Amino acid sequence: MPCRLVFGLSLGNAFNGEELRAWYDRACKGLDAVLDEGAMPSLTTELKIDGLAVALTYIDGGLVRAATRGNGVTGEDVTTNVKTIRGIPLRLRGDNVPAELEVRGEIYMRRSTFEALNERLVAEGTRPLANPRNGAVGSLRQLDSSITASRGLDFWAYGIGPTTADAPGTQTDTLDWLAALGLPVSGERRQLDTIDAAVSYCEGWASKRDSLDYEIDGAVVKVDRVEYQQVLGQVSTAPRWATAFKFPAREATTRLLDIEHNVGRTGVIKPLAVLEPVEVGGVTVSRAT
Ligand code: IVH
């Protein structure tokens, strides 16, 4: 069911350290009027997990609605299916639960879960899924929520939307607060004082990404103080207070075995490459458009 959304932003990109520093310089300039002479805004760095964005609405501590981001304006109501995801609490924890809170985060499928699911699909004679992201999207879009439940999806929270609570003043404290309320947050986040440290964090994860049991397509760098985030605001659909450091696309070489031609829904012929299976970032690819 479609539902109206208030979280439609996406992130701008930096593809290397130089572009990340240029983003920080622009942010500092944008904060010129509020920063003390010589002061530099501190940052938080997080992993950019490759799943799908959801907004969870908690009222009086109970989960009442979950929506995907959809096209940024209209999302999909996925409440029933989201309620089956283990890591997503149905009730918030603690004595200081806000009357209303929107939690934003990413639903994803672990690599190990994805591989086990694909083995099962193949054994059942069904076509395997292309990658963990498609695994997460497809598993959430099931009409039968017991199928979603059986898929072992995971979630982590990376921010908040509207709330009646006195929200924390920094991104770091916001994530600590969400963790205290019982929401899963990443242990790989860092609060850093300099853009140099943020560049090292991002470049470090670019080479360590395969050590994780989930796909990340980059890192996210955010200005830590919420007050500064508000001053910076957004341009078009991207915030000026955060940016994504995107990792290079994964590449692999293999042999082209055949080219299939399929007729699409509109009658257009779509060629499909049949490849000698090759592993790219922990996923076996045997077909490509
Ligand atoms: S912050 C733009 N933090 O990346 C609003 N987003 O283009 C602020 N994502 O689909 C988003 N990990 O769901 C943020 N640690 C993280 C993230 C993250 C993944 C996704 C997000 C959205 C896309 C932004």
mmCIF file of C-alpha atoms and ligand atoms in Angstrom:
data_model
loop_
_atom_site.group_PDB
_atom_site.id
_atom_site.type_symbol
_atom_site.label_atom_id
_atom_site.label_comp_id
_atom_site.label_asym_id
_atom_site.label_seq_id
_atom_site.Cartn_x
_atom_site.Cartn_y
_atom_site.Cartn_z
ATOM 1 C CA MET A 1 0.000 0.000 0.000
ATOM 2 C CA PRO A 2 1.489 3.420 -0.913
ATOM 3 C CA CYS A 3 1.964 5.894 1.899
ATOM 4 C CA ARG A 4 3.081 9.500 2.061
ATOM 5 C CA LEU A 5 6.631 10.066 3.156
ATOM 6 C CA VAL A 6 8.727 12.704 4.782
ATOM 7 C CA PHE A 7 12.113 11.095 4.301
ATOM 8 C CA GLY A 8 13.036 11.498 0.676
ATOM 9 C CA LEU A 9 16.635 12.665 0.767
ATOM 10 C CA SER A 10 19.582 10.919 -0.833
ATOM 11 C CA LEU A 11 23.282 11.566 -0.288
ATOM 12 C CA GLY A 12 25.767 13.410 -2.462
ATOM 13 C CA ASN A 13 28.886 11.446 -3.402
ATOM 14 C CA ALA A 14 32.648 11.785 -3.010
ATOM 15 C CA PHE A 15 34.756 9.275 -4.924
ATOM 16 C CA ASN A 16 38.147 10.008 -3.355
ATOM 17 C CA GLY A 17 39.838 11.809 -0.490
ATOM 18 C CA GLU A 18 40.139 15.036 -2.445
ATOM 19 C CA GLU A 19 36.403 15.182 -3.128
ATOM 20 C CA LEU A 20 35.691 14.407 0.527
ATOM 21 C CA ARG A 21 37.940 17.279 1.634
ATOM 22 C CA ALA A 22 36.200 19.575 -0.864
ATOM 23 C CA TRP A 23 32.818 18.603 0.669
ATOM 24 C CA TYR A 24 34.184 19.428 4.157
ATOM 25 C CA ASP A 25 35.564 22.796 2.973
ATOM 26 C CA ARG A 26 32.122 23.683 1.605
ATOM 27 C CA ALA A 27 30.513 22.617 4.901
ATOM 28 C CA CYS A 28 32.976 24.758 6.886
ATOM 29 C CA LYS A 29 32.233 27.751 4.651
ATOM 30 C CA GLY A 30 28.522 27.181 5.167
ATOM 31 C CA LEU A 31 29.126 27.286 8.937
ATOM 32 C CA ASP A 32 31.277 30.387 8.822
ATOM 33 C CA ALA A 33 28.716 32.563 10.602
ATOM 34 C CA VAL A 34 28.252 30.162 13.532
ATOM 35 C CA LEU A 35 31.771 28.746 14.052
ATOM 36 C CA ASP A 36 34.271 30.441 16.348
ATOM 37 C CA GLU A 37 37.421 31.708 14.627
ATOM 38 C CA GLY A 38 39.575 28.707 13.642
ATOM 39 C CA ALA A 39 37.064 26.133 14.950
ATOM 40 C CA MET A 40 36.424 23.062 12.817
ATOM 41 C CA PRO A 41 33.205 21.024 13.049
ATOM 42 C CA SER A 42 33.744 17.439 14.198
ATOM 43 C CA LEU A 43 32.436 14.555 12.164
ATOM 44 C CA THR A 44 30.932 11.127 12.457
ATOM 45 C CA THR A 45 31.723 8.365 10.040
ATOM 46 C CA GLU A 46 29.539 5.335 9.452
ATOM 47 C CA LEU A 47 29.402 2.487 7.000
ATOM 48 C CA LYS A 48 27.015 2.825 4.070
ATOM 49 C CA ILE A 49 25.202 -0.451 4.107
ATOM 50 C CA ASP A 50 23.670 -1.608 0.864
ATOM 51 C CA GLY A 51 20.077 -2.491 1.617
ATOM 52 C CA LEU A 52 16.876 -0.498 1.536
ATOM 53 C CA ALA A 53 15.908 2.538 3.538
ATOM 54 C CA VAL A 54 12.946 2.335 5.907
ATOM 55 C CA ALA A 55 11.301 4.696 8.355
ATOM 56 C CA LEU A 56 9.826 3.127 11.493
ATOM 57 C CA THR A 57 7.187 5.032 13.447
ATOM 58 C CA TYR A 58 6.960 4.328 17.183
ATOM 59 C CA ILE A 59 4.020 5.711 19.146
ATOM 60 C CA ASP A 60 4.092 5.387 22.949
ATOM 61 C CA GLY A 61 6.955 2.942 22.458
ATOM 62 C CA GLY A 62 5.116 0.593 20.099
ATOM 63 C CA LEU A 63 6.003 0.060 16.444
ATOM 64 C CA VAL A 64 2.953 1.202 14.475
ATOM 65 C CA ARG A 65 4.238 1.752 10.941
ATOM 66 C CA ALA A 66 7.142 0.926 8.652
ATOM 67 C CA ALA A 67 7.533 2.537 5.236
ATOM 68 C CA THR A 68 10.129 2.202 2.499
ATOM 69 C CA ARG A 69 11.499 5.247 0.772
ATOM 70 C CA GLY A 70 10.033 4.267 -2.599
ATOM 71 C CA ASN A 71 10.528 7.045 -5.118
ATOM 72 C CA GLY A 72 11.200 9.566 -2.362
ATOM 73 C CA VAL A 73 7.651 10.940 -2.286
ATOM 74 C CA THR A 74 5.436 7.906 -1.987
ATOM 75 C CA GLY A 75 6.767 4.927 -0.131
ATOM 76 C CA GLU A 76 5.302 1.543 0.504
ATOM 77 C CA ASP A 77 3.696 0.486 3.761
ATOM 78 C CA VAL A 78 5.635 -2.620 4.814
ATOM 79 C CA THR A 79 4.550 -2.726 8.479
ATOM 80 C CA THR A 80 3.331 -6.322 8.617
ATOM 81 C CA ASN A 81 6.489 -7.707 7.056
ATOM 82 C CA VAL A 82 8.854 -5.460 9.007
ATOM 83 C CA LYS A 83 7.320 -6.659 12.267
ATOM 84 C CA THR A 84 8.750 -10.129 11.519
ATOM 85 C CA ILE A 85 12.384 -8.892 11.387
ATOM 86 C CA ARG A 86 14.168 -10.116 14.514
ATOM 87 C CA GLY A 87 16.368 -7.099 15.123
ATOM 88 C CA ILE A 88 13.531 -4.564 14.939
ATOM 89 C CA PRO A 89 11.973 -4.120 18.377
ATOM 90 C CA LEU A 90 8.178 -4.106 18.505
ATOM 91 C CA ARG A 91 8.467 -2.047 21.703
ATOM 92 C CA LEU A 92 11.127 0.465 22.672
ATOM 93 C CA ARG A 93 13.063 -0.176 25.883
ATOM 94 C CA GLY A 94 13.669 2.004 28.972
ATOM 95 C CA ASP A 95 11.707 4.409 31.191
ATOM 96 C CA ASN A 96 12.143 7.421 28.963
ATOM 97 C CA VAL A 97 10.400 6.277 25.818
ATOM 98 C CA PRO A 98 9.221 9.199 23.616
ATOM 99 C CA ALA A 99 5.519 9.599 22.807
ATOM 100 C CA GLU A 100 6.435 9.703 19.112
ATOM 101 C CA LEU A 101 9.620 8.801 17.312
ATOM 102 C CA GLU A 102 10.516 8.078 13.704
ATOM 103 C CA VAL A 103 13.601 5.888 13.338
ATOM 104 C CA ARG A 104 15.421 5.735 10.011
ATOM 105 C CA GLY A 105 17.684 2.965 8.926
ATOM 106 C CA GLU A 106 18.497 0.255 6.479
ATOM 107 C CA ILE A 107 17.095 -3.256 6.121
ATOM 108 C CA TYR A 108 19.700 -5.594 4.698
ATOM 109 C CA MET A 109 20.554 -9.240 4.181
ATOM 110 C CA ARG A 110 23.791 -10.696 5.488
ATOM 111 C CA ARG A 111 26.031 -12.325 2.895
ATOM 112 C CA SER A 112 25.855 -15.658 4.741
ATOM 113 C CA THR A 113 22.027 -15.471 4.876
ATOM 114 C CA PHE A 114 21.956 -14.611 1.163
ATOM 115 C CA GLU A 115 24.143 -17.575 0.224
ATOM 116 C CA ALA A 116 22.047 -20.006 2.284
ATOM 117 C CA LEU A 117 18.856 -18.578 0.744
ATOM 118 C CA ASN A 118 20.200 -18.958 -2.790
ATOM 119 C CA GLU A 119 21.232 -22.553 -2.125
ATOM 120 C CA ARG A 120 17.697 -23.229 -0.942
ATOM 121 C CA LEU A 121 16.112 -21.467 -3.940
ATOM 122 C CA VAL A 122 18.256 -23.451 -6.367
ATOM 123 C CA ALA A 123 17.426 -26.709 -4.561
ATOM 124 C CA GLU A 124 13.724 -25.831 -4.910
ATOM 125 C CA GLY A 125 14.217 -25.153 -8.617
ATOM 126 C CA THR A 126 13.693 -21.380 -8.262
ATOM 127 C CA ARG A 127 15.953 -18.762 -9.861
ATOM 128 C CA PRO A 128 18.589 -17.511 -7.414
ATOM 129 C CA LEU A 129 18.704 -13.842 -6.428
ATOM 130 C CA ALA A 130 21.334 -11.562 -7.931
ATOM 131 C CA ASN A 131 22.792 -10.025 -4.768
ATOM 132 C CA PRO A 132 22.064 -9.446 -1.066
ATOM 133 C CA ARG A 133 20.374 -6.124 -1.793
ATOM 134 C CA ASN A 134 17.860 -7.796 -4.121
ATOM 135 C CA GLY A 135 17.526 -10.474 -1.448
ATOM 136 C CA ALA A 136 16.471 -7.813 1.061
ATOM 137 C CA VAL A 137 14.105 -6.000 -1.327
ATOM 138 C CA GLY A 138 12.483 -9.210 -2.574
ATOM 139 C CA SER A 139 12.120 -10.653 0.910
ATOM 140 C CA LEU A 140 10.412 -7.519 2.175
ATOM 141 C CA ARG A 141 7.995 -7.371 -0.756
ATOM 142 C CA GLN A 142 6.323 -10.684 0.033
ATOM 143 C CA LEU A 143 2.544 -10.882 0.299
ATOM 144 C CA ASP A 144 2.943 -13.646 2.877
ATOM 145 C CA SER A 145 4.776 -12.233 5.900
ATOM 146 C CA SER A 146 5.820 -15.722 7.053
ATOM 147 C CA ILE A 147 8.114 -15.792 3.990
ATOM 148 C CA THR A 148 9.695 -12.497 5.058
ATOM 149 C CA ALA A 149 10.116 -13.957 8.554
ATOM 150 C CA SER A 150 11.923 -17.016 7.152
ATOM 151 C CA ARG A 151 14.423 -14.872 5.195
ATOM 152 C CA GLY A 152 16.445 -13.718 8.221
ATOM 153 C CA LEU A 153 16.654 -10.012 7.351
ATOM 154 C CA ASP A 154 18.620 -7.588 9.526
ATOM 155 C CA PHE A 155 18.293 -3.897 10.306
ATOM 156 C CA TRP A 156 20.359 -1.085 11.629
ATOM 157 C CA ALA A 157 19.333 2.422 12.533
ATOM 158 C CA TYR A 158 21.324 5.457 11.330
ATOM 159 C CA GLY A 159 19.123 8.404 12.236
ATOM 160 C CA ILE A 160 15.817 9.847 13.348
ATOM 161 C CA GLY A 161 12.947 11.778 11.808
ATOM 162 C CA PRO A 162 10.261 13.725 13.648
ATOM 163 C CA THR A 163 9.964 13.080 17.392
ATOM 164 C CA THR A 164 8.205 14.587 20.397
ATOM 165 C CA ALA A 165 11.338 13.938 22.514
ATOM 166 C CA ASP A 166 14.117 16.392 23.238
ATOM 167 C CA ALA A 167 16.403 14.812 20.683
ATOM 168 C CA PRO A 168 20.175 14.611 21.341
ATOM 169 C CA GLY A 169 22.409 17.396 20.011
ATOM 170 C CA THR A 170 24.791 15.236 17.995
ATOM 171 C CA GLN A 171 24.628 12.304 15.590
ATOM 172 C CA THR A 172 26.862 10.333 17.990
ATOM 173 C CA ASP A 173 24.474 10.860 20.916
ATOM 174 C CA THR A 174 21.472 10.169 18.666
ATOM 175 C CA LEU A 175 22.799 6.725 17.798
ATOM 176 C CA ASP A 176 23.689 6.050 21.461
ATOM 177 C CA TRP A 177 20.129 7.055 22.368
ATOM 178 C CA LEU A 178 18.648 4.731 19.726
ATOM 179 C CA ALA A 179 20.834 1.905 21.035
ATOM 180 C CA ALA A 180 19.576 2.597 24.576
ATOM 181 C CA LEU A 181 15.996 2.375 23.262
ATOM 182 C CA GLY A 182 16.825 -1.126 21.997
ATOM 183 C CA LEU A 183 17.475 -0.407 18.324
ATOM 184 C CA PRO A 184 20.443 -2.018 16.565
ATOM 185 C CA VAL A 185 23.140 0.484 15.554
ATOM 186 C CA SER A 186 26.501 -0.188 13.940
ATOM 187 C CA GLY A 187 29.522 -0.672 16.168
ATOM 188 C CA GLU A 188 31.779 0.536 13.342
ATOM 189 C CA ARG A 189 30.817 4.214 13.625
ATOM 190 C CA ARG A 190 33.392 6.772 14.807
ATOM 191 C CA GLN A 191 33.330 10.319 16.112
ATOM 192 C CA LEU A 192 36.316 12.089 14.546
ATOM 193 C CA ASP A 193 37.774 15.559 14.966
ATOM 194 C CA THR A 194 39.388 16.027 11.582
ATOM 195 C CA ILE A 195 38.651 15.445 7.910
ATOM 196 C CA ASP A 196 42.034 13.653 7.671
ATOM 197 C CA ALA A 197 40.816 11.036 10.136
ATOM 198 C CA ALA A 198 37.558 10.703 8.165
ATOM 199 C CA VAL A 199 39.474 10.177 4.911
ATOM 200 C CA SER A 200 41.573 7.433 6.596
ATOM 201 C CA TYR A 201 38.417 5.765 7.919
ATOM 202 C CA CYS A 202 36.819 5.765 4.443
ATOM 203 C CA GLU A 203 39.929 4.581 2.618
ATOM 204 C CA GLY A 204 40.514 1.924 5.267
ATOM 205 C CA TRP A 205 37.039 0.445 4.782
ATOM 206 C CA ALA A 206 37.421 0.496 0.989
ATOM 207 C CA SER A 207 40.094 -2.194 1.367
ATOM 208 C CA LYS A 208 38.501 -4.022 4.328
ATOM 209 C CA ARG A 209 34.947 -4.252 2.966
ATOM 210 C CA ASP A 210 35.204 -7.947 2.111
ATOM 211 C CA SER A 211 35.885 -8.808 5.766
ATOM 212 C CA LEU A 212 32.268 -7.949 6.649
ATOM 213 C CA ASP A 213 29.311 -10.323 6.471
ATOM 214 C CA TYR A 214 27.277 -7.601 4.723
ATOM 215 C CA GLU A 215 27.734 -5.490 1.611
ATOM 216 C CA ILE A 216 28.745 -1.867 2.028
ATOM 217 C CA ASP A 217 28.980 0.387 -0.996
ATOM 218 C CA GLY A 218 30.771 3.175 0.808
ATOM 219 C CA ALA A 219 31.049 5.130 4.024
ATOM 220 C CA VAL A 220 28.960 8.097 5.152
ATOM 221 C CA VAL A 221 30.558 11.196 6.665
ATOM 222 C CA LYS A 222 28.298 13.502 8.681
ATOM 223 C CA VAL A 223 28.748 16.783 10.533
ATOM 224 C CA ASP A 224 28.198 15.584 14.103
ATOM 225 C CA ARG A 225 26.341 18.532 15.651
ATOM 226 C CA VAL A 226 22.638 18.663 14.846
ATOM 227 C CA GLU A 227 22.624 22.465 15.233
ATOM 228 C CA TYR A 228 25.248 22.678 12.458
ATOM 229 C CA GLN A 229 23.289 20.197 10.343
ATOM 230 C CA GLN A 230 20.313 22.532 10.582
ATOM 231 C CA VAL A 231 22.401 25.543 9.545
ATOM 232 C CA LEU A 232 23.750 23.643 6.527
ATOM 233 C CA GLY A 233 20.352 22.281 5.461
ATOM 234 C CA GLN A 234 20.024 20.731 2.058
ATOM 235 C CA VAL A 235 20.367 21.541 -1.618
ATOM 236 C CA SER A 236 17.768 19.955 -3.895
ATOM 237 C CA THR A 237 17.326 16.443 -2.436
ATOM 238 C CA ALA A 238 20.730 16.021 -0.743
ATOM 239 C CA PRO A 239 21.810 17.288 2.686
ATOM 240 C CA ARG A 240 24.871 19.561 2.788
ATOM 241 C CA TRP A 241 25.813 18.168 6.222
ATOM 242 C CA ALA A 242 26.523 14.631 5.039
ATOM 243 C CA THR A 243 28.061 12.889 2.068
ATOM 244 C CA ALA A 244 28.746 9.363 0.880
ATOM 245 C CA PHE A 245 32.297 8.251 0.172
ATOM 246 C CA LYS A 246 31.618 5.737 -2.589
ATOM 247 C CA PHE A 247 33.894 2.759 -3.098
ATOM 248 C CA PRO A 248 34.976 1.920 -6.645
ATOM 249 C CA ALA A 249 32.578 -0.441 -8.431
ATOM 250 C CA ARG A 250 33.678 -4.052 -8.204
ATOM 251 C CA GLU A 251 35.155 -5.520 -11.361
ATOM 252 C CA ALA A 252 35.898 -9.028 -12.541
ATOM 253 C CA THR A 253 36.890 -10.648 -15.825
ATOM 254 C CA THR A 254 35.206 -13.745 -17.225
ATOM 255 C CA ARG A 255 34.252 -15.467 -20.474
ATOM 256 C CA LEU A 256 31.101 -14.601 -22.451
ATOM 257 C CA LEU A 257 29.373 -17.917 -23.171
ATOM 258 C CA ASP A 258 26.240 -16.814 -24.982
ATOM 259 C CA ILE A 259 23.909 -13.897 -25.587
ATOM 260 C CA GLU A 260 20.218 -14.538 -24.977
ATOM 261 C CA HIS A 261 17.533 -12.261 -26.374
ATOM 262 C CA ASN A 262 14.438 -11.707 -24.297
ATOM 263 C CA VAL A 263 11.377 -9.725 -25.288
ATOM 264 C CA GLY A 264 10.595 -7.157 -22.592
ATOM 265 C CA ARG A 265 7.162 -6.105 -21.398
ATOM 266 C CA THR A 266 6.975 -3.319 -23.993
ATOM 267 C CA GLY A 267 8.133 -5.520 -26.868
ATOM 268 C CA VAL A 268 11.724 -4.287 -26.779
ATOM 269 C CA ILE A 269 14.366 -6.995 -27.263
ATOM 270 C CA LYS A 270 16.744 -7.117 -24.319
ATOM 271 C CA PRO A 271 20.071 -8.911 -24.770
ATOM 272 C CA LEU A 272 21.312 -10.883 -21.766
ATOM 273 C CA ALA A 273 24.915 -12.047 -21.438
ATOM 274 C CA VAL A 274 25.429 -15.601 -20.223
ATOM 275 C CA LEU A 275 28.781 -15.685 -18.439
ATOM 276 C CA GLU A 276 31.145 -18.267 -17.105
ATOM 277 C CA PRO A 277 30.287 -17.849 -13.390
ATOM 278 C CA VAL A 278 32.648 -15.403 -11.723
ATOM 279 C CA GLU A 279 32.810 -14.185 -8.150
ATOM 280 C CA VAL A 280 32.444 -10.430 -7.643
ATOM 281 C CA GLY A 281 32.514 -9.242 -4.046
ATOM 282 C CA GLY A 282 31.283 -12.530 -2.630
ATOM 283 C CA VAL A 283 28.473 -12.939 -5.185
ATOM 284 C CA THR A 284 28.595 -15.339 -8.116
ATOM 285 C CA VAL A 285 27.599 -13.644 -11.345
ATOM 286 C CA SER A 286 26.519 -15.769 -14.316
ATOM 287 C CA ARG A 287 24.256 -13.340 -16.171
ATOM 288 C CA ALA A 288 24.505 -9.645 -16.943
ATOM 289 C CA THR A 289 22.455 -7.081 -18.846
HETATM 290 S S1 IVH B 1 22.261 9.002 6.270
HETATM 291 C C1 IVH B 1 20.210 11.382 2.954
HETATM 292 N N1 IVH B 1 23.643 6.917 6.961
HETATM 293 O O1 IVH B 1 22.184 5.556 1.748
HETATM 294 C C2 IVH B 1 19.665 11.130 4.276
HETATM 295 N N2 IVH B 1 22.314 6.753 4.972
HETATM 296 O O2 IVH B 1 21.750 8.032 -0.431
HETATM 297 C C3 IVH B 1 20.711 10.728 5.250
HETATM 298 N N3 IVH B 1 22.434 4.555 3.875
HETATM 299 O O3 IVH B 1 19.165 5.015 0.829
HETATM 300 C C4 IVH B 1 21.063 9.315 5.090
HETATM 301 N N4 IVH B 1 23.817 3.613 5.310
HETATM 302 O O4 IVH B 1 19.282 4.478 3.314
HETATM 303 C C5 IVH B 1 22.786 7.419 6.049
HETATM 304 N N5 IVH B 1 24.938 5.151 7.718
HETATM 305 C C6 IVH B 1 24.082 5.655 6.829
HETATM 306 C C7 IVH B 1 23.604 4.893 5.722
HETATM 307 C C8 IVH B 1 22.720 5.488 4.815
HETATM 308 C C9 IVH B 1 23.108 3.438 4.196
HETATM 309 C C10 IVH B 1 21.556 4.710 2.674
HETATM 310 C C11 IVH B 1 20.255 5.386 2.916
HETATM 311 C C12 IVH B 1 19.880 5.952 1.570
HETATM 312 C C13 IVH B 1 21.209 6.163 0.922
HETATM 313 C C14 IVH B 1 21.480 7.647 0.836
#
